[in-house]
Amino acid sequence: MQLPSHDCPLCPRLYSFREQNKIKYPEYFNGPVPPFGGIYAKFLIVGLAPGLKGANQTGRPFTGDYAGLILYHSLKKYGFAKGNYDQRPDDGFELVNARVTNAVRCVPPDNKPEPSEINICNKFLTSEIAAMPNLKVILSLGLVSHNAVLKSYGCKPSYAKFIHAKSYKINDKITLLDSYHTSRYNINTGRLTQEMFDDVVAQAASLAI
Ligand code: URA
């Protein structure tokens, strides 16, 4: 599996943002955030990109980000995690038969990766998916993730429209399931609730059997 190096230079804008953050927040992780969870998992959750003061600080996807509170609550509820999630990479929280990764591995300014950055980083997602022999369900959090997963399978965005809680067969083995992102914005505006997200993870659990 291909992982970006800690000083990955492939996206000039993200590289220079990282260099600025190293000066501003020298104690942060400040690198492409590696996936969380084992490679033999049946269930892969694909987020957007690390948050500046969340995953980019802690070095674990969604960890320290508001979005992680919603995500990890539901994963634990449906048996995809154990231990207490305490927003720290050393909290002892473990994923069970699940793995969490991002479409873009580096924190982007204003949480918005450019299309070119999403494309450049896609090779890491593609290689990660290919390296998961038991994978059955991919949960995309938001449209960017949805399109990135389709691209990893060589499908155009027109193959499947992003619709919350809808699932698509990608091939004999793999189902793609969509959810609104668990971002603070989506929760605050009521677009997504914890209960709605629980229902999506419950759907993933039955697909992953
Ligand atoms: N943190 C992540 O790691 N990914 C997201 O998509 C959001 C927050």
CSV table of C-alpha atoms and ligand atoms in Angstrom, one decimal:
chain,number,residue,atom,x,y,z
A,1,MET,CA,0.0,0.0,0.0
A,2,GLN,CA,1.2,3.4,-0.9
A,3,LEU,CA,1.3,6.0,1.8
A,4,PRO,CA,2.4,9.6,1.4
A,5,SER,CA,5.7,10.5,3.1
A,6,HIS,CA,5.5,12.8,6.2
A,7,ASP,CA,6.8,15.7,4.1
A,8,CYS,CA,4.8,14.8,0.9
A,9,PRO,CA,5.5,17.6,-1.6
A,10,LEU,CA,2.9,16.5,-4.2
A,11,CYS,CA,0.4,19.4,-3.7
A,12,PRO,CA,2.3,22.7,-3.6
A,13,ARG,CA,-0.5,24.6,-1.8
A,14,LEU,CA,-0.9,22.0,0.9
A,15,TYR,CA,2.8,21.7,1.3
A,16,SER,CA,3.2,25.4,1.9
A,17,PHE,CA,0.2,25.5,4.3
A,18,ARG,CA,1.9,22.6,6.2
A,19,GLU,CA,5.2,24.6,6.4
A,20,GLN,CA,3.3,27.6,7.8
A,21,ASN,CA,1.5,25.3,10.3
A,22,LYS,CA,4.8,23.8,11.4
A,23,ILE,CA,6.0,27.3,12.5
A,24,LYS,CA,2.7,28.3,14.0
A,25,TYR,CA,1.9,24.9,15.7
A,26,PRO,CA,5.3,23.1,16.1
A,27,GLU,CA,3.8,20.6,18.5
A,28,TYR,CA,1.1,19.4,15.9
A,29,PHE,CA,1.5,16.3,13.7
A,30,ASN,CA,1.5,18.5,10.6
A,31,GLY,CA,1.8,15.8,8.0
A,32,PRO,CA,-0.4,13.5,5.8
A,33,VAL,CA,-2.6,11.8,8.4
A,34,PRO,CA,-2.3,8.0,8.1
A,35,PRO,CA,-5.4,5.7,8.1
A,36,PHE,CA,-6.8,4.4,11.4
A,37,GLY,CA,-7.8,0.7,11.8
A,38,GLY,CA,-6.6,-2.5,10.3
A,39,ILE,CA,-6.1,-3.4,6.7
A,40,TYR,CA,-8.3,-6.6,7.0
A,41,ALA,CA,-11.4,-4.6,7.9
A,42,LYS,CA,-14.6,-5.2,6.0
A,43,PHE,CA,-15.8,-1.6,6.5
A,44,LEU,CA,-13.9,1.5,5.3
A,45,ILE,CA,-15.1,5.1,6.1
A,46,VAL,CA,-13.7,7.8,3.9
A,47,GLY,CA,-13.8,11.4,5.1
A,48,LEU,CA,-12.8,14.5,3.4
A,49,ALA,CA,-9.5,15.8,4.9
A,50,PRO,CA,-8.0,16.4,8.3
A,51,GLY,CA,-9.1,19.4,10.3
A,52,LEU,CA,-6.4,21.9,11.2
A,53,LYS,CA,-6.7,21.6,15.0
A,54,GLY,CA,-8.1,18.1,14.9
A,55,ALA,CA,-6.6,15.3,12.9
A,56,ASN,CA,-3.8,17.5,11.7
A,57,GLN,CA,-2.9,18.1,15.4
A,58,THR,CA,-3.3,14.6,16.7
A,59,GLY,CA,-2.2,12.6,13.6
A,60,ARG,CA,-5.3,10.2,13.7
A,61,PRO,CA,-8.2,10.7,11.3
A,62,PHE,CA,-11.2,12.6,12.8
A,63,THR,CA,-9.4,12.6,16.2
A,64,GLY,CA,-9.9,16.0,17.9
A,65,ASP,CA,-12.3,17.1,15.2
A,66,TYR,CA,-15.9,17.7,16.1
A,67,ALA,CA,-16.8,15.4,13.2
A,68,GLY,CA,-15.1,12.6,15.1
A,69,LEU,CA,-17.5,12.8,18.1
A,70,ILE,CA,-20.4,11.9,15.8
A,71,LEU,CA,-18.5,9.3,13.8
A,72,TYR,CA,-16.9,7.4,16.6
A,73,HIS,CA,-20.1,7.4,18.7
A,74,SER,CA,-21.9,5.6,16.0
A,75,LEU,CA,-19.0,3.2,15.2
A,76,LYS,CA,-18.9,2.2,18.8
A,77,LYS,CA,-22.7,1.8,19.0
A,78,TYR,CA,-22.7,-0.7,16.1
A,79,GLY,CA,-19.7,-2.7,17.3
A,80,PHE,CA,-17.1,-1.2,15.0
A,81,ALA,CA,-15.1,0.2,17.8
A,82,LYS,CA,-14.2,-0.5,21.4
A,83,GLY,CA,-12.7,1.5,24.3
A,84,ASN,CA,-13.3,5.1,25.1
A,85,TYR,CA,-12.9,7.7,22.5
A,86,ASP,CA,-11.1,10.5,24.2
A,87,GLN,CA,-10.0,12.6,21.2
A,88,ARG,CA,-6.3,11.6,21.7
A,89,PRO,CA,-4.3,9.1,19.6
A,90,ASP,CA,-3.2,7.4,22.8
A,91,ASP,CA,-6.8,7.1,24.2
A,92,GLY,CA,-6.7,3.3,23.7
A,93,PHE,CA,-9.8,3.6,21.4
A,94,GLU,CA,-9.7,0.8,18.8
A,95,LEU,CA,-11.6,0.1,15.6
A,96,VAL,CA,-13.1,-3.4,15.1
A,97,ASN,CA,-13.4,-4.6,11.5
A,98,ALA,CA,-13.4,-1.0,10.4
A,99,ARG,CA,-10.9,1.5,9.1
A,100,VAL,CA,-11.1,5.3,8.8
A,101,THR,CA,-9.3,7.3,6.1
A,102,ASN,CA,-9.5,10.5,4.2
A,103,ALA,CA,-9.9,11.4,0.5
A,104,VAL,CA,-7.2,14.1,1.0
A,105,ARG,CA,-4.5,13.3,3.6
A,106,CYS,CA,-3.3,16.8,4.4
A,107,VAL,CA,-5.1,19.6,6.0
A,108,PRO,CA,-6.3,22.1,3.4
A,109,PRO,CA,-6.8,25.8,4.1
A,110,ASP,CA,-10.4,26.5,5.1
A,111,ASN,CA,-11.2,22.8,5.0
A,112,LYS,CA,-11.5,23.0,1.2
A,113,PRO,CA,-9.1,20.9,-1.0
A,114,GLU,CA,-8.8,22.0,-4.6
A,115,PRO,CA,-9.9,19.6,-7.3
A,116,SER,CA,-6.3,19.1,-8.3
A,117,GLU,CA,-5.3,18.1,-4.8
A,118,ILE,CA,-8.2,15.7,-4.6
A,119,ASN,CA,-7.0,14.1,-7.8
A,120,ILE,CA,-3.3,14.0,-6.8
A,121,CYS,CA,-4.2,12.3,-3.5
A,122,ASN,CA,-6.5,9.8,-5.1
A,123,LYS,CA,-3.6,7.4,-5.8
A,124,PHE,CA,-3.3,6.8,-2.0
A,125,LEU,CA,-6.9,6.0,-1.6
A,126,THR,CA,-6.9,3.7,-4.6
A,127,SER,CA,-3.9,1.8,-3.3
A,128,GLU,CA,-5.4,1.6,0.2
A,129,ILE,CA,-8.7,0.2,-1.2
A,130,ALA,CA,-6.8,-2.3,-3.3
A,131,ALA,CA,-4.8,-3.4,-0.2
A,132,MET,CA,-7.9,-4.3,1.8
A,133,PRO,CA,-8.7,-8.0,0.9
A,134,ASN,CA,-11.9,-8.3,3.0
A,135,LEU,CA,-13.4,-5.0,2.1
A,136,LYS,CA,-17.2,-5.0,1.5
A,137,VAL,CA,-18.6,-1.6,2.4
A,138,ILE,CA,-17.2,1.9,1.8
A,139,LEU,CA,-19.0,4.7,3.6
A,140,SER,CA,-18.4,8.1,1.9
A,141,LEU,CA,-18.8,11.1,4.1
A,142,GLY,CA,-19.9,13.8,1.6
A,143,LEU,CA,-19.7,14.4,-2.1
A,144,VAL,CA,-15.9,14.8,-2.3
A,145,SER,CA,-15.3,11.4,-0.7
A,146,HIS,CA,-18.1,9.8,-2.8
A,147,ASN,CA,-16.5,11.0,-6.1
A,148,ALA,CA,-13.0,10.1,-4.8
A,149,VAL,CA,-14.1,6.5,-4.1
A,150,LEU,CA,-15.8,6.3,-7.6
A,151,LYS,CA,-12.6,7.5,-9.1
A,152,SER,CA,-10.6,4.9,-7.3
A,153,TYR,CA,-12.7,2.3,-9.0
A,154,GLY,CA,-12.4,4.0,-12.4
A,155,CYS,CA,-16.0,5.1,-12.3
A,156,LYS,CA,-17.2,8.6,-13.4
A,157,PRO,CA,-19.2,10.7,-11.0
A,158,SER,CA,-22.2,10.1,-13.2
A,159,TYR,CA,-22.1,6.4,-12.2
A,160,ALA,CA,-23.8,7.1,-8.9
A,161,LYS,CA,-25.3,10.3,-7.6
A,162,PHE,CA,-24.5,11.3,-4.1
A,163,ILE,CA,-27.6,10.8,-2.0
A,164,HIS,CA,-27.6,10.5,1.8
A,165,ALA,CA,-28.2,6.9,3.1
A,166,LYS,CA,-28.2,5.5,-0.5
A,167,SER,CA,-26.0,2.5,-1.4
A,168,TYR,CA,-24.6,1.5,-4.8
A,169,LYS,CA,-23.1,-1.8,-5.9
A,170,ILE,CA,-19.6,-1.0,-7.3
A,171,ASN,CA,-18.8,-4.5,-8.2
A,172,ASP,CA,-19.5,-8.1,-6.9
A,173,LYS,CA,-17.8,-7.4,-3.6
A,174,ILE,CA,-18.1,-3.8,-2.8
A,175,THR,CA,-21.0,-1.5,-1.8
A,176,LEU,CA,-20.6,2.2,-1.7
A,177,LEU,CA,-22.8,3.9,0.9
A,178,ASP,CA,-23.3,7.7,1.2
A,179,SER,CA,-23.8,9.9,4.2
A,180,TYR,CA,-23.7,13.6,4.8
A,181,HIS,CA,-20.4,14.5,6.4
A,182,THR,CA,-20.5,14.5,10.2
A,183,SER,CA,-19.2,18.0,10.3
A,184,ARG,CA,-20.2,20.5,12.9
A,185,TYR,CA,-21.8,22.6,10.1
A,186,ASN,CA,-24.1,19.8,9.1
A,187,ILE,CA,-25.0,19.0,12.7
A,188,ASN,CA,-25.6,22.6,13.6
A,189,THR,CA,-27.8,23.2,10.5
A,190,GLY,CA,-29.8,20.0,11.2
A,191,ARG,CA,-28.8,18.5,7.8
A,192,LEU,CA,-27.5,15.5,9.7
A,193,THR,CA,-28.3,14.3,13.3
A,194,GLN,CA,-26.6,11.6,15.4
A,195,GLU,CA,-29.7,9.4,14.9
A,196,MET,CA,-29.5,9.8,11.1
A,197,PHE,CA,-25.8,8.9,11.2
A,198,ASP,CA,-26.5,5.9,13.5
A,199,ASP,CA,-29.0,4.6,10.9
A,200,VAL,CA,-26.4,4.8,8.1
A,201,VAL,CA,-23.8,2.9,10.2
A,202,ALA,CA,-26.5,0.3,11.1
A,203,GLN,CA,-27.0,-0.1,7.3
A,204,ALA,CA,-23.3,-0.5,6.8
A,205,ALA,CA,-23.3,-3.1,9.6
A,206,SER,CA,-25.9,-5.2,7.8
A,207,LEU,CA,-24.0,-4.8,4.5
A,208,ALA,CA,-20.7,-5.8,6.0
A,209,ILE,CA,-22.0,-9.2,7.3
B,1,URA,N1,-11.3,15.0,10.3
B,1,URA,C1,-10.8,14.1,9.3
B,1,URA,O1,-9.9,13.4,9.5
B,1,URA,N2,-11.5,14.0,8.2
B,1,URA,C2,-12.6,14.7,8.0
B,1,URA,O2,-13.2,14.5,6.9
B,1,URA,C3,-13.0,15.6,8.9
B,1,URA,C4,-12.4,15.8,10.1
